[in-house]
XYZ file of C-alpha atoms in Angstrom:
502
model
C 9.293 -9.434 61.859
C 8.819 -8.405 65.606
C 8.875 -4.639 65.410
C 6.926 -2.545 63.685
C 8.688 -1.581 60.065
C 10.056 2.302 59.791
C 11.866 3.386 56.872
C 13.451 6.427 55.834
C 14.404 8.107 52.753
C 16.968 10.871 53.586
C 18.087 13.205 51.072
C 20.461 16.334 51.354
C 18.900 19.334 49.406
C 21.796 20.046 47.192
C 20.687 19.880 43.875
C 18.435 17.585 41.215
C 17.422 14.010 42.471
C 19.620 11.058 40.681
C 17.896 8.033 39.470
C 20.201 6.313 42.288
C 18.307 8.495 44.833
C 15.287 8.009 43.777
C 16.113 4.123 43.540
C 16.737 3.858 47.189
C 13.553 5.961 47.889
C 11.996 3.354 45.697
C 13.113 0.056 47.589
C 12.828 1.613 50.939
C 9.034 2.486 49.940
C 8.654 -1.001 48.694
C 9.852 -2.455 51.648
C 7.832 -0.346 54.045
C 4.591 -1.272 52.047
C 5.320 -4.977 51.671
C 5.494 -4.986 55.618
C 2.768 -2.715 56.450
C 5.517 -0.356 57.743
C 5.917 3.367 57.201
C 7.912 5.528 54.662
C 9.381 8.544 56.059
C 11.428 11.384 54.442
C 13.697 13.093 56.465
C 15.786 15.833 55.259
C 19.457 16.372 55.909
C 20.696 19.634 56.010
C 23.039 19.557 58.365
C 25.798 20.819 55.931
C 24.683 24.423 55.392
C 27.274 25.357 52.760
C 25.894 22.956 50.450
C 22.115 23.795 50.755
C 20.962 24.891 47.341
C 17.877 27.087 47.064
C 14.691 24.651 45.792
C 16.162 21.533 46.146
C 13.991 20.444 48.796
C 10.652 21.453 46.793
C 12.347 19.353 43.887
C 12.772 16.029 46.217
C 8.878 16.192 47.029
C 7.788 17.160 43.513
C 10.122 14.326 42.236
C 8.600 11.730 44.796
C 5.107 13.197 44.082
C 5.581 12.451 40.191
C 6.879 8.948 41.393
C 4.157 8.045 43.117
C 6.120 7.469 46.804
C 3.823 8.890 49.190
C 5.379 9.464 52.489
C 3.514 8.620 55.833
C 5.801 11.086 57.541
C 7.696 13.983 56.492
C 8.716 17.511 56.814
C 5.425 18.781 54.696
C 3.064 16.227 56.649
C 4.435 15.996 60.038
C 4.364 13.172 62.172
C 4.946 11.664 65.588
C 8.857 12.274 65.393
C 8.712 15.736 63.811
C 10.303 17.853 62.962
C 11.898 16.130 59.995
C 14.508 18.374 58.835
C 17.919 18.061 60.723
C 18.236 21.999 61.102
C 15.569 22.320 62.682
C 16.718 19.518 65.249
C 19.714 20.806 66.014
C 19.644 21.470 69.827
C 19.296 17.465 69.615
C 22.823 16.901 68.693
C 25.325 18.441 70.853
C 24.181 16.632 74.101
C 24.816 13.143 72.379
C 28.286 14.539 71.059
C 29.437 15.700 74.736
C 27.910 12.324 75.935
C 30.493 10.424 73.751
C 33.290 12.976 75.087
C 32.340 12.335 78.830
C 32.123 8.352 78.335
C 36.001 8.684 76.546
C 34.523 7.755 72.968
C 35.253 11.188 71.569
C 37.206 14.471 72.473
C 37.409 17.861 71.556
C 39.778 19.198 69.102
C 40.744 22.982 68.661
C 42.783 22.732 65.882
C 42.279 25.481 62.994
C 41.308 25.117 59.877
C 45.072 27.180 58.811
C 46.457 24.306 61.041
C 45.164 21.314 59.502
C 45.839 22.723 56.227
C 49.212 22.954 57.027
C 49.453 19.528 57.994
C 48.041 18.179 54.801
C 50.330 20.253 52.969
C 53.500 18.812 55.119
C 52.413 14.974 54.949
C 50.646 13.600 52.155
C 47.007 11.605 52.454
C 47.431 13.051 56.296
C 44.573 11.779 58.388
C 43.579 12.521 61.957
C 43.580 9.117 63.616
C 45.351 7.225 66.416
C 48.561 7.741 64.522
C 48.381 11.281 64.538
C 45.898 12.471 67.108
C 48.261 12.737 70.004
C 50.596 15.435 67.721
C 47.285 17.824 67.530
C 45.321 20.397 69.763
C 42.754 18.469 71.394
C 41.378 17.422 74.420
C 43.623 13.681 74.697
C 46.455 15.913 74.290
C 45.707 19.144 76.392
C 44.274 17.516 79.493
C 41.407 18.304 81.246
C 42.196 22.180 82.833
C 43.539 23.450 79.808
C 40.555 22.182 77.616
C 37.965 23.627 80.274
C 39.966 26.851 80.229
C 39.607 26.706 76.078
C 35.910 25.899 76.371
C 35.103 28.695 78.823
C 36.773 31.028 76.901
C 34.531 30.013 73.589
C 37.455 28.774 71.511
C 36.210 27.027 68.434
C 36.322 23.553 68.509
C 34.684 20.133 66.957
C 34.098 16.898 68.338
C 35.864 13.690 67.180
C 34.746 10.322 67.922
C 37.797 8.522 68.948
C 38.450 5.366 66.889
C 39.763 2.549 68.686
C 42.559 0.700 67.660
C 42.922 -2.414 65.587
C 39.143 -3.469 66.879
C 37.146 -5.664 64.639
C 33.888 -4.418 63.824
C 31.332 -6.622 62.391
C 27.721 -6.597 61.350
C 25.517 -8.406 59.339
C 23.945 -6.717 55.805
C 20.837 -7.484 54.404
C 21.946 -7.849 50.785
C 26.008 -8.604 51.391
C 25.736 -10.770 54.619
C 28.634 -10.768 57.218
C 31.017 -7.422 56.792
C 34.106 -7.229 58.294
C 36.106 -3.479 59.203
C 39.262 -2.919 61.111
C 39.049 0.149 63.420
C 42.858 0.924 62.548
C 41.812 1.708 58.790
C 38.823 4.716 59.860
C 40.007 7.996 60.803
C 38.564 10.060 63.833
C 35.727 12.047 61.703
C 34.244 15.004 62.987
C 30.825 14.562 64.771
C 30.113 17.984 66.091
C 30.664 21.160 64.048
C 32.312 24.374 65.063
C 28.632 25.658 63.850
C 26.965 22.902 66.765
C 25.516 21.317 63.725
C 26.082 17.514 63.521
C 27.855 16.199 60.244
C 26.265 13.320 58.710
C 27.503 10.493 61.015
C 26.322 11.576 64.419
C 23.021 12.984 62.877
C 21.910 9.778 61.090
C 22.646 7.376 64.083
C 20.720 9.870 66.525
C 17.727 10.582 64.398
C 17.332 6.593 63.138
C 17.293 6.069 67.383
C 14.440 8.660 67.781
C 12.850 8.456 65.048
C 12.549 4.267 65.431
C 13.837 3.359 61.941
C 13.950 -0.378 61.948
C 15.585 -0.750 58.660
C 18.267 1.246 56.666
C 18.576 1.490 52.742
C 21.128 3.076 51.448
C 24.136 3.069 48.354
C 26.848 0.870 48.671
C 29.206 4.273 48.589
C 28.425 4.610 52.337
C 29.910 1.075 53.395
C 33.061 2.542 54.249
C 31.347 4.993 56.859
C 29.535 2.094 58.561
C 32.150 1.157 61.263
C 31.719 4.945 62.421
C 28.161 4.113 62.621
C 28.204 0.826 64.440
C 30.508 2.127 66.956
C 27.836 5.105 67.424
C 25.235 2.887 67.989
C 27.443 0.474 70.473
C 28.150 3.811 72.509
C 25.199 5.634 72.317
C 22.275 3.221 72.506
C 23.031 -0.096 72.378
C 23.861 -2.255 69.114
C 20.286 -4.324 69.758
C 18.591 -0.922 68.853
C 20.511 -0.616 65.527
C 18.485 -0.778 62.350
C 19.233 -3.434 60.078
C 20.951 -2.279 57.035
C 21.138 -2.655 53.498
C 23.916 -1.387 51.124
C 21.929 -1.164 47.656
C 24.227 -1.816 44.483
C 25.372 1.258 42.525
C 24.125 2.171 39.157
C 26.552 1.829 36.655
C 27.699 3.773 33.486
C 26.614 1.834 30.473
C 29.721 0.096 29.902
C 29.864 -0.944 33.606
C 33.379 1.128 34.190
C 32.059 3.262 37.213
C 29.145 5.040 39.135
C 26.592 6.728 36.797
C 27.099 10.377 37.002
C 25.030 13.406 35.600
C 28.402 13.955 33.228
C 27.603 10.550 31.701
C 24.174 11.507 30.759
C 25.470 15.076 29.235
C 28.225 13.121 27.186
C 26.133 10.251 26.025
C 22.791 11.992 25.866
C 20.130 11.068 28.021
C 18.493 11.833 31.609
C 19.954 10.919 34.851
C 17.757 13.204 36.741
C 14.168 12.472 37.696
C 12.760 15.648 36.495
C 14.155 18.808 35.141
C 16.574 20.488 37.379
C 17.192 24.344 36.861
C 20.422 25.249 39.145
C 19.392 28.837 40.971
C 23.021 29.883 40.336
C 23.776 29.505 36.869
C 20.010 29.141 35.482
C 21.514 25.971 33.800
C 18.706 23.325 33.313
C 19.279 19.410 33.370
C 16.934 17.672 31.562
C 14.892 14.871 33.508
C 13.145 11.951 32.673
C 10.144 13.353 32.740
C 10.173 16.099 30.709
C 11.973 13.778 28.202
C 8.955 12.095 27.560
C 8.995 9.135 30.388
C 5.573 7.839 32.191
C 5.959 7.384 36.307
C 5.212 4.095 35.865
C 7.766 3.156 33.509
C 10.673 5.293 35.660
C 9.785 3.531 38.739
C 9.220 0.081 36.513
C 12.849 0.584 35.299
C 14.597 1.633 38.443
C 13.210 -1.283 40.133
C 14.828 -3.909 37.832
C 18.281 -1.970 38.310
C 19.749 -4.356 40.917
C 16.484 -6.461 41.323
C 14.196 -9.025 39.671
C 11.292 -11.286 40.986
C 12.856 -14.360 40.032
C 10.746 -14.958 36.899
C 10.953 -13.209 33.253
C 8.337 -10.641 34.153
C 9.504 -7.235 33.291
C 6.733 -4.970 33.662
C 5.112 -4.383 36.888
C 2.934 -1.782 38.256
C 3.489 -0.166 41.698
C 1.470 -2.758 43.543
C 2.955 -5.339 41.511
C 6.478 -4.341 42.737
C 4.964 -4.072 46.135
C 3.777 -7.698 46.370
C 6.955 -9.058 44.666
C 9.594 -7.106 46.481
C 11.837 -9.142 48.606
C 15.257 -7.978 49.854
C 16.756 -11.522 48.950
C 16.296 -10.681 45.495
C 18.400 -7.725 45.374
C 21.804 -7.999 43.698
C 25.126 -7.463 45.083
C 27.081 -6.419 42.027
C 26.384 -2.908 40.545
C 23.733 -2.760 37.575
C 24.791 -1.182 33.895
C 22.176 1.745 33.191
C 20.676 1.092 29.545
C 18.957 3.828 28.091
C 17.442 1.771 25.112
C 15.979 -0.472 27.984
C 14.508 2.706 29.775
C 12.867 3.789 26.735
C 11.584 -0.060 26.005
C 9.841 0.133 29.507
C 8.019 3.664 28.442
C 7.014 2.152 25.397
C 5.596 -0.869 26.869
C 3.656 1.147 29.333
C 2.578 3.767 26.914
C 1.041 0.828 25.082
C -0.172 -0.638 28.186
C -2.277 2.311 29.866
C -5.785 3.456 28.828
C -6.130 6.642 26.514
C -8.317 8.280 29.237
C -4.790 8.010 31.612
C -2.356 9.047 28.721
C -4.816 11.780 27.562
C -3.810 14.915 30.024
C -0.186 14.071 29.160
C -0.712 14.052 25.582
C -2.686 17.394 25.247
C 0.037 18.784 27.377
C 2.220 18.088 24.738
C 0.414 19.075 21.824
C -1.034 22.309 23.775
C -3.165 24.271 21.484
C -3.150 21.479 18.582
C -6.279 20.030 20.264
C -8.439 22.888 20.937
C -12.012 22.514 19.567
C -11.576 18.704 19.610
C -13.823 16.453 21.924
C -11.775 14.456 24.469
C -13.521 11.067 22.695
C -11.722 12.244 19.586
C -8.675 12.767 21.774
C -8.892 9.048 22.954
C -9.109 8.047 19.195
C -6.188 9.507 18.425
C -3.975 8.156 20.980
C -5.590 4.446 20.867
C -4.617 4.803 16.918
C -0.806 5.829 17.475
C 0.051 4.835 21.109
C 1.572 1.346 19.797
C 3.992 3.715 18.066
C 5.227 6.081 20.346
C 8.170 5.474 22.850
C 8.418 8.803 24.736
C 5.087 10.859 25.460
C 6.991 13.552 23.443
C 6.266 11.319 20.586
C 2.992 12.082 20.412
C 3.427 15.387 18.813
C 4.839 13.860 15.440
C 2.323 10.568 15.518
C -0.543 12.898 16.185
C -0.065 16.288 14.374
C -1.993 15.280 11.059
C -4.916 13.793 12.730
C -5.524 17.398 14.133
C -4.803 19.932 11.419
C -3.904 18.916 7.374
C -0.108 18.770 7.292
C 1.299 22.158 5.963
C 4.513 20.443 4.389
C 3.919 17.824 1.587
C 6.529 14.884 0.548
C 5.899 15.462 -3.167
C 8.978 14.258 -4.506
C 8.156 11.001 -2.860
C 5.000 10.862 -5.234
C 6.543 12.316 -8.237
C 8.603 9.738 -9.626
C 5.742 7.044 -10.558
C 3.202 9.838 -10.663
C 1.002 9.727 -14.329
C -2.354 10.410 -15.518
C -3.540 6.992 -14.972
C -3.021 7.456 -10.929
C -4.612 11.309 -11.104
C -7.930 9.816 -12.841
C -8.005 7.329 -10.099
C -7.744 9.720 -7.259
C -10.216 11.935 -8.995
C -12.795 8.602 -9.110
C -11.796 8.202 -5.415
C -13.302 11.463 -4.511
C -16.347 10.865 -6.334
C -16.859 7.561 -4.474
C -15.590 9.025 -1.445
C -18.266 11.851 -1.237
C -20.916 9.039 -1.683
C -19.606 6.733 0.919
C -22.196 6.482 3.685
C -20.490 4.050 6.320
C -17.503 5.678 7.166
C -15.188 2.701 8.266
C -11.465 1.478 8.042
C -12.605 -1.664 6.471
C -15.208 -0.264 4.308
C -12.672 2.354 2.901
C -10.358 -0.397 2.378
C -12.699 -2.320 0.098
C -13.720 0.418 -1.939
C -9.745 1.365 -2.481
C -9.040 -1.901 -3.586
C -11.966 -2.180 -5.879
C -11.351 0.931 -7.603
C -7.747 0.002 -8.242
C -8.815 -3.336 -9.584
C -11.303 -1.688 -12.157
C -8.759 0.873 -13.134
C -6.065 -1.975 -13.565
C -3.657 -0.837 -11.150
C -2.243 -2.593 -8.251
C -3.248 -1.307 -4.674
C 0.479 -1.219 -3.508
C 1.741 1.849 -6.081
C -1.421 3.973 -4.620
C -1.182 3.154 -1.042
C 2.143 5.665 -0.784
C 0.449 8.672 -2.758
C -2.756 8.475 -0.281
C -0.384 8.395 2.872
C 1.392 11.483 1.540
C -1.809 13.217 0.562
C -3.092 12.699 4.410
C 0.036 12.608 6.451
C 2.305 14.703 4.532
C 5.087 11.959 4.796
C 5.572 8.375 4.842
C 4.702 7.879 8.416
C 1.750 7.072 10.659
C -0.676 4.221 11.501
C -2.787 2.566 8.719
C -4.058 4.816 6.452
C -7.590 3.760 5.923
C -7.727 4.191 9.945
C -6.195 7.830 9.462
C -9.218 8.089 6.756
C -11.997 6.690 9.106
C -10.677 9.149 12.021
C -10.695 12.284 10.020
C -13.605 12.097 8.543
C -14.710 11.917 4.497
C -14.677 15.960 4.125
C -11.111 16.223 5.396
C -9.859 12.908 3.791
C -11.391 14.557 0.358
C -10.015 18.086 1.142
C -6.238 16.468 1.835
C -6.331 14.390 -1.509
C -7.769 17.488 -3.495
C -5.023 19.707 -2.076
C -2.146 17.220 -3.170
C -3.601 16.646 -6.582
C -3.624 20.394 -7.022
C 0.370 20.226 -6.884
C 0.955 17.096 -9.124
């Protein structure tokens, strides 16, 4: 690549960050890092009516949790600051007026009420080549009347003047050559009545001024491509336009349409990266982080929604993704979201990470339960149960009995096959355990089996009662591993307690 790679993730602060948005950020990041380029965060807040308090901070927090560190951003600054469109407001008007002066755009003085009346009178009304000459704009009014309205501060917008029947072509890095006919596109507003640009003008001006080399965005933006291509052509020359890649959609699990927040609510899985609290309603939408996902797993899962490296490999660290990433391997078709597969990634990453890496997250889940226990003990607990955990939240159930004797004992699971012979066995086991010097899982298992044999009992008949004595129920890791970890005094105490209940 002959010019420096500069990519941007440019979200609008209108609410929680959908996993599709995070995937767009991820692909931008991977491409930049693969090519020794810069990953830039730009906040597109030109539509002040949709601005939501707290959403901008949420975007930064999400990217930070995911490990996608920008090189330039509103927080970090950079050579092309400011990185918030609302702080760049003074830049855009000159470009909009430049388009008007060149005959590529025009002033439109139609009031909102007049436009609404047109929509009521004509179904599917569009402000375009066929209707513009019947509207109140500078093309109809002429120079003198237009200047008079401008001098009187009459509210106006600036619209692009879409050419008639012009073929517009560009090469997409994922989809190849894409064709449009200009007659199918309406005259979009470029500058609003409050002098704020719309997305169409702002994205082109900012990408030019920030020297963006490649632009990744969702395929839902494809219909806007003709407008942006023309703006590049009219303002800066097509040779300066970034290379575009329109990413495939993330689809509902059944493949029928784009995944939405409502689908998550309906089917019981998150679609936001982190919890989002709506400041108006205080409604909380749960995120992957709070559901118990690791950022490593979340990023891994997202990368493989619409991309693979051409091999059977499925588990990738962020550094491996950077190394393997290529545009050529991004699919054209949409990718179905599979929550069970997402959990599988998380399970694999829990198994893969060291106890030390997981410790703080587990302590956060267990809260006060771990008070008084050393980090070494907590790490042993994590190593013992992590293969059994799909979500970080699973550590709560899978480890509680390793820090505190169970309060609820499933006695009913022991009682049907309980007898005096088994009671005698456990009393004898307590006596033997009290003398045991080498307290390892292997030694304990040998002792248990020898004692069972001596009492003419099958070890299998005794394992369930022992598990319930130590755990309180029928789950958990190896029962001798549990006994080895909690120690002889605690093991004996728990057996005695359950014997007193039988």
